[in-house]
Amino acid sequence: MEITTKRIYDDPDNDGARVLVDRLWPRGVSKEEAQLDVWIKEVAPSDELRTWYDHDPDRWTEFQGRYVSELEEKDDAVERVFDVTKDDQLTLLYAATDRERNNAVVLREYLDSQVD
């Protein structure tokens, strides 16, 4: 299975199943523009964790660990992500501007570890 991440503001292109994995709906994107298969906000970081992290690069490593701990308690939500996969291709969509340090990156790594 190929799991990729992409900003929701990027154009869709051979993405397979498109899953929004943010807790909040992204600003300035209509549901039609998003071309989602599903929005699984339950798999996103908790409001408390999201607020604490606040996209601070100095908190990235600790954010990763805390978020993985949360994911380990969200079996149903994680399973829902796998259930929407089409043709072994899954794209996790997020709104953050940082393409390297966001919840979708952590979730992708977590999902990859569950497939192996």
mmCIF file with all atom_site columns, C-alpha atoms in Angstrom:
data_model
loop_
_atom_site.group_PDB
_atom_site.id
_atom_site.type_symbol
_atom_site.label_atom_id
_atom_site.label_alt_id
_atom_site.label_comp_id
_atom_site.label_asym_id
_atom_site.label_entity_id
_atom_site.label_seq_id
_atom_site.pdbx_PDB_ins_code
_atom_site.Cartn_x
_atom_site.Cartn_y
_atom_site.Cartn_z
_atom_site.occupancy
_atom_site.B_iso_or_equiv
_atom_site.pdbx_formal_charge
_atom_site.auth_seq_id
_atom_site.auth_comp_id
_atom_site.auth_asym_id
_atom_site.auth_atom_id
_atom_site.pdbx_PDB_model_num
ATOM 1   C CA . MET A 1 1   ? 0.000   0.000  0.000  1.00 0.00 ? 1   MET A CA 1
ATOM 2   C CA . GLU A 1 2   ? 1.250   3.454  -0.883 1.00 0.00 ? 2   GLU A CA 1
ATOM 3   C CA . ILE A 1 3   ? 0.421   6.140  1.677  1.00 0.00 ? 3   ILE A CA 1
ATOM 4   C CA . THR A 1 4   ? 1.204   9.743  0.818  1.00 0.00 ? 4   THR A CA 1
ATOM 5   C CA . THR A 1 5   ? 0.495   13.109 2.396  1.00 0.00 ? 5   THR A CA 1
ATOM 6   C CA . LYS A 1 6   ? -0.673  16.238 0.657  1.00 0.00 ? 6   LYS A CA 1
ATOM 7   C CA . ARG A 1 7   ? -1.925  19.690 1.556  1.00 0.00 ? 7   ARG A CA 1
ATOM 8   C CA . ILE A 1 8   ? -5.631  19.922 0.922  1.00 0.00 ? 8   ILE A CA 1
ATOM 9   C CA . TYR A 1 9   ? -4.934  23.108 -1.049 1.00 0.00 ? 9   TYR A CA 1
ATOM 10  C CA . ASP A 1 10  ? -2.930  21.130 -3.649 1.00 0.00 ? 10  ASP A CA 1
ATOM 11  C CA . ASP A 1 11  ? -4.712  19.868 -6.746 1.00 0.00 ? 11  ASP A CA 1
ATOM 12  C CA . PRO A 1 12  ? -5.885  16.239 -6.679 1.00 0.00 ? 12  PRO A CA 1
ATOM 13  C CA . ASP A 1 13  ? -3.855  13.996 -8.965 1.00 0.00 ? 13  ASP A CA 1
ATOM 14  C CA . ASN A 1 14  ? -3.872  10.180 -8.873 1.00 0.00 ? 14  ASN A CA 1
ATOM 15  C CA . ASP A 1 15  ? -4.338  10.318 -5.111 1.00 0.00 ? 15  ASP A CA 1
ATOM 16  C CA . GLY A 1 16  ? -6.361  7.157  -4.647 1.00 0.00 ? 16  GLY A CA 1
ATOM 17  C CA . ALA A 1 17  ? -8.541  7.532  -1.558 1.00 0.00 ? 17  ALA A CA 1
ATOM 18  C CA . ARG A 1 18  ? -8.415  11.103 -0.256 1.00 0.00 ? 18  ARG A CA 1
ATOM 19  C CA . VAL A 1 19  ? -8.849  11.327 3.508  1.00 0.00 ? 19  VAL A CA 1
ATOM 20  C CA . LEU A 1 20  ? -8.850  14.580 5.471  1.00 0.00 ? 20  LEU A CA 1
ATOM 21  C CA . VAL A 1 21  ? -7.134  13.877 8.795  1.00 0.00 ? 21  VAL A CA 1
ATOM 22  C CA . ASP A 1 22  ? -7.466  17.283 10.483 1.00 0.00 ? 22  ASP A CA 1
ATOM 23  C CA . ARG A 1 23  ? -9.833  17.969 13.371 1.00 0.00 ? 23  ARG A CA 1
ATOM 24  C CA . LEU A 1 24  ? -10.952 21.309 11.880 1.00 0.00 ? 24  LEU A CA 1
ATOM 25  C CA . TRP A 1 25  ? -12.234 21.943 8.359  1.00 0.00 ? 25  TRP A CA 1
ATOM 26  C CA . PRO A 1 26  ? -9.573  23.860 6.356  1.00 0.00 ? 26  PRO A CA 1
ATOM 27  C CA . ARG A 1 27  ? -10.211 27.531 5.701  1.00 0.00 ? 27  ARG A CA 1
ATOM 28  C CA . GLY A 1 28  ? -11.151 28.597 2.209  1.00 0.00 ? 28  GLY A CA 1
ATOM 29  C CA . VAL A 1 29  ? -11.839 25.098 0.827  1.00 0.00 ? 29  VAL A CA 1
ATOM 30  C CA . SER A 1 30  ? -15.317 24.025 -0.183 1.00 0.00 ? 30  SER A CA 1
ATOM 31  C CA . LYS A 1 31  ? -16.381 20.417 0.125  1.00 0.00 ? 31  LYS A CA 1
ATOM 32  C CA . GLU A 1 32  ? -16.575 20.242 -3.684 1.00 0.00 ? 32  GLU A CA 1
ATOM 33  C CA . GLU A 1 33  ? -13.032 21.576 -4.109 1.00 0.00 ? 33  GLU A CA 1
ATOM 34  C CA . ALA A 1 34  ? -11.664 19.159 -1.534 1.00 0.00 ? 34  ALA A CA 1
ATOM 35  C CA . GLN A 1 35  ? -12.799 16.099 -3.511 1.00 0.00 ? 35  GLN A CA 1
ATOM 36  C CA . LEU A 1 36  ? -12.644 13.971 -0.369 1.00 0.00 ? 36  LEU A CA 1
ATOM 37  C CA . ASP A 1 37  ? -13.587 10.370 0.019  1.00 0.00 ? 37  ASP A CA 1
ATOM 38  C CA . VAL A 1 38  ? -13.985 10.882 3.753  1.00 0.00 ? 38  VAL A CA 1
ATOM 39  C CA . TRP A 1 39  ? -13.140 13.209 6.624  1.00 0.00 ? 39  TRP A CA 1
ATOM 40  C CA . ILE A 1 40  ? -11.967 11.255 9.670  1.00 0.00 ? 40  ILE A CA 1
ATOM 41  C CA . LYS A 1 41  ? -11.447 13.944 12.291 1.00 0.00 ? 41  LYS A CA 1
ATOM 42  C CA . GLU A 1 42  ? -11.357 11.338 15.074 1.00 0.00 ? 42  GLU A CA 1
ATOM 43  C CA . VAL A 1 43  ? -7.884  10.256 13.896 1.00 0.00 ? 43  VAL A CA 1
ATOM 44  C CA . ALA A 1 44  ? -6.528  13.799 14.267 1.00 0.00 ? 44  ALA A CA 1
ATOM 45  C CA . PRO A 1 45  ? -4.606  14.923 17.352 1.00 0.00 ? 45  PRO A CA 1
ATOM 46  C CA . SER A 1 46  ? -6.762  15.934 20.315 1.00 0.00 ? 46  SER A CA 1
ATOM 47  C CA . ASP A 1 47  ? -7.614  19.609 20.668 1.00 0.00 ? 47  ASP A CA 1
ATOM 48  C CA . GLU A 1 48  ? -5.335  19.751 23.704 1.00 0.00 ? 48  GLU A CA 1
ATOM 49  C CA . LEU A 1 49  ? -2.367  18.280 21.821 1.00 0.00 ? 49  LEU A CA 1
ATOM 50  C CA . ARG A 1 50  ? -2.987  20.392 18.728 1.00 0.00 ? 50  ARG A CA 1
ATOM 51  C CA . THR A 1 51  ? -3.176  23.570 20.817 1.00 0.00 ? 51  THR A CA 1
ATOM 52  C CA . TRP A 1 52  ? -0.053  22.651 22.801 1.00 0.00 ? 52  TRP A CA 1
ATOM 53  C CA . TYR A 1 53  ? 1.986   21.883 19.665 1.00 0.00 ? 53  TYR A CA 1
ATOM 54  C CA . ASP A 1 54  ? 0.913   25.068 17.841 1.00 0.00 ? 54  ASP A CA 1
ATOM 55  C CA . HIS A 1 55  ? 3.243   24.118 14.939 1.00 0.00 ? 55  HIS A CA 1
ATOM 56  C CA . ASP A 1 56  ? 6.296   24.947 17.053 1.00 0.00 ? 56  ASP A CA 1
ATOM 57  C CA . PRO A 1 57  ? 9.297   23.141 15.485 1.00 0.00 ? 57  PRO A CA 1
ATOM 58  C CA . ASP A 1 58  ? 10.951  22.906 18.916 1.00 0.00 ? 58  ASP A CA 1
ATOM 59  C CA . ARG A 1 59  ? 8.023   20.748 20.079 1.00 0.00 ? 59  ARG A CA 1
ATOM 60  C CA . TRP A 1 60  ? 7.991   18.469 17.027 1.00 0.00 ? 60  TRP A CA 1
ATOM 61  C CA . THR A 1 61  ? 9.711   15.445 18.556 1.00 0.00 ? 61  THR A CA 1
ATOM 62  C CA . GLU A 1 62  ? 7.534   15.491 21.664 1.00 0.00 ? 62  GLU A CA 1
ATOM 63  C CA . PHE A 1 63  ? 4.422   16.072 19.520 1.00 0.00 ? 63  PHE A CA 1
ATOM 64  C CA . GLN A 1 64  ? 5.224   12.941 17.510 1.00 0.00 ? 64  GLN A CA 1
ATOM 65  C CA . GLY A 1 65  ? 5.446   10.796 20.635 1.00 0.00 ? 65  GLY A CA 1
ATOM 66  C CA . ARG A 1 66  ? 2.303   12.211 22.184 1.00 0.00 ? 66  ARG A CA 1
ATOM 67  C CA . TYR A 1 67  ? 0.331   11.833 18.962 1.00 0.00 ? 67  TYR A CA 1
ATOM 68  C CA . VAL A 1 68  ? 1.437   8.214  18.494 1.00 0.00 ? 68  VAL A CA 1
ATOM 69  C CA . SER A 1 69  ? 0.278   7.543  22.051 1.00 0.00 ? 69  SER A CA 1
ATOM 70  C CA . GLU A 1 70  ? -3.108  8.975  21.140 1.00 0.00 ? 70  GLU A CA 1
ATOM 71  C CA . LEU A 1 71  ? -3.257  6.914  17.941 1.00 0.00 ? 71  LEU A CA 1
ATOM 72  C CA . GLU A 1 72  ? -2.635  3.732  19.916 1.00 0.00 ? 72  GLU A CA 1
ATOM 73  C CA . GLU A 1 73  ? -5.904  4.466  21.741 1.00 0.00 ? 73  GLU A CA 1
ATOM 74  C CA . LYS A 1 74  ? -7.871  5.139  18.529 1.00 0.00 ? 74  LYS A CA 1
ATOM 75  C CA . ASP A 1 75  ? -8.047  1.704  16.908 1.00 0.00 ? 75  ASP A CA 1
ATOM 76  C CA . ASP A 1 76  ? -11.506 2.310  15.397 1.00 0.00 ? 76  ASP A CA 1
ATOM 77  C CA . ALA A 1 77  ? -10.513 5.603  13.776 1.00 0.00 ? 77  ALA A CA 1
ATOM 78  C CA . VAL A 1 78  ? -7.261  4.148  12.430 1.00 0.00 ? 78  VAL A CA 1
ATOM 79  C CA . GLU A 1 79  ? -9.164  1.181  11.000 1.00 0.00 ? 79  GLU A CA 1
ATOM 80  C CA . ARG A 1 80  ? -11.567 3.581  9.252  1.00 0.00 ? 80  ARG A CA 1
ATOM 81  C CA . VAL A 1 81  ? -8.600  5.135  7.443  1.00 0.00 ? 81  VAL A CA 1
ATOM 82  C CA . PHE A 1 82  ? -7.550  1.736  6.108  1.00 0.00 ? 82  PHE A CA 1
ATOM 83  C CA . ASP A 1 83  ? -11.139 0.887  5.144  1.00 0.00 ? 83  ASP A CA 1
ATOM 84  C CA . VAL A 1 84  ? -11.368 3.689  2.563  1.00 0.00 ? 84  VAL A CA 1
ATOM 85  C CA . THR A 1 85  ? -8.197  2.724  0.687  1.00 0.00 ? 85  THR A CA 1
ATOM 86  C CA . LYS A 1 86  ? -8.674  2.408  -3.061 1.00 0.00 ? 86  LYS A CA 1
ATOM 87  C CA . ASP A 1 87  ? -6.324  0.450  -5.284 1.00 0.00 ? 87  ASP A CA 1
ATOM 88  C CA . ASP A 1 88  ? -3.713  0.327  -2.514 1.00 0.00 ? 88  ASP A CA 1
ATOM 89  C CA . GLN A 1 89  ? -3.281  4.112  -2.691 1.00 0.00 ? 89  GLN A CA 1
ATOM 90  C CA . LEU A 1 90  ? -4.146  6.442  0.157  1.00 0.00 ? 90  LEU A CA 1
ATOM 91  C CA . THR A 1 91  ? -3.566  10.190 0.447  1.00 0.00 ? 91  THR A CA 1
ATOM 92  C CA . LEU A 1 92  ? -3.766  11.811 3.864  1.00 0.00 ? 92  LEU A CA 1
ATOM 93  C CA . LEU A 1 93  ? -4.834  15.435 3.520  1.00 0.00 ? 93  LEU A CA 1
ATOM 94  C CA . TYR A 1 94  ? -3.946  18.225 5.950  1.00 0.00 ? 94  TYR A CA 1
ATOM 95  C CA . ALA A 1 95  ? -4.111  22.034 6.020  1.00 0.00 ? 95  ALA A CA 1
ATOM 96  C CA . ALA A 1 96  ? -0.844  22.924 7.821  1.00 0.00 ? 96  ALA A CA 1
ATOM 97  C CA . THR A 1 97  ? 1.692   24.973 5.884  1.00 0.00 ? 97  THR A CA 1
ATOM 98  C CA . ASP A 1 98  ? 4.667   22.925 7.127  1.00 0.00 ? 98  ASP A CA 1
ATOM 99  C CA . ARG A 1 99  ? 4.875   19.934 4.787  1.00 0.00 ? 99  ARG A CA 1
ATOM 100 C CA . GLU A 1 100 ? 7.432   18.066 6.911  1.00 0.00 ? 100 GLU A CA 1
ATOM 101 C CA . ARG A 1 101 ? 6.093   18.559 10.445 1.00 0.00 ? 101 ARG A CA 1
ATOM 102 C CA . ASN A 1 102 ? 2.354   17.977 10.663 1.00 0.00 ? 102 ASN A CA 1
ATOM 103 C CA . ASN A 1 103 ? -0.059  15.358 11.969 1.00 0.00 ? 103 ASN A CA 1
ATOM 104 C CA . ALA A 1 104 ? -0.475  13.669 8.555  1.00 0.00 ? 104 ALA A CA 1
ATOM 105 C CA . VAL A 1 105 ? 3.264   12.894 8.448  1.00 0.00 ? 105 VAL A CA 1
ATOM 106 C CA . VAL A 1 106 ? 3.098   11.231 11.872 1.00 0.00 ? 106 VAL A CA 1
ATOM 107 C CA . LEU A 1 107 ? -0.083  9.376  10.917 1.00 0.00 ? 107 LEU A CA 1
ATOM 108 C CA . ARG A 1 108 ? 1.502   8.117  7.682  1.00 0.00 ? 108 ARG A CA 1
ATOM 109 C CA . GLU A 1 109 ? 4.473   6.724  9.604  1.00 0.00 ? 109 GLU A CA 1
ATOM 110 C CA . TYR A 1 110 ? 2.124   5.136  12.120 1.00 0.00 ? 110 TYR A CA 1
ATOM 111 C CA . LEU A 1 111 ? -0.021  3.549  9.394  1.00 0.00 ? 111 LEU A CA 1
ATOM 112 C CA . ASP A 1 112 ? 3.080   2.287  7.590  1.00 0.00 ? 112 ASP A CA 1
ATOM 113 C CA . SER A 1 113 ? 4.188   0.581  10.808 1.00 0.00 ? 113 SER A CA 1
ATOM 114 C CA . GLN A 1 114 ? 0.786   -1.114 11.081 1.00 0.00 ? 114 GLN A CA 1
ATOM 115 C CA . VAL A 1 115 ? 0.963   -2.514 7.531  1.00 0.00 ? 115 VAL A CA 1
ATOM 116 C CA . ASP A 1 116 ? 4.443   -4.079 7.868  1.00 0.00 ? 116 ASP A CA 1
#
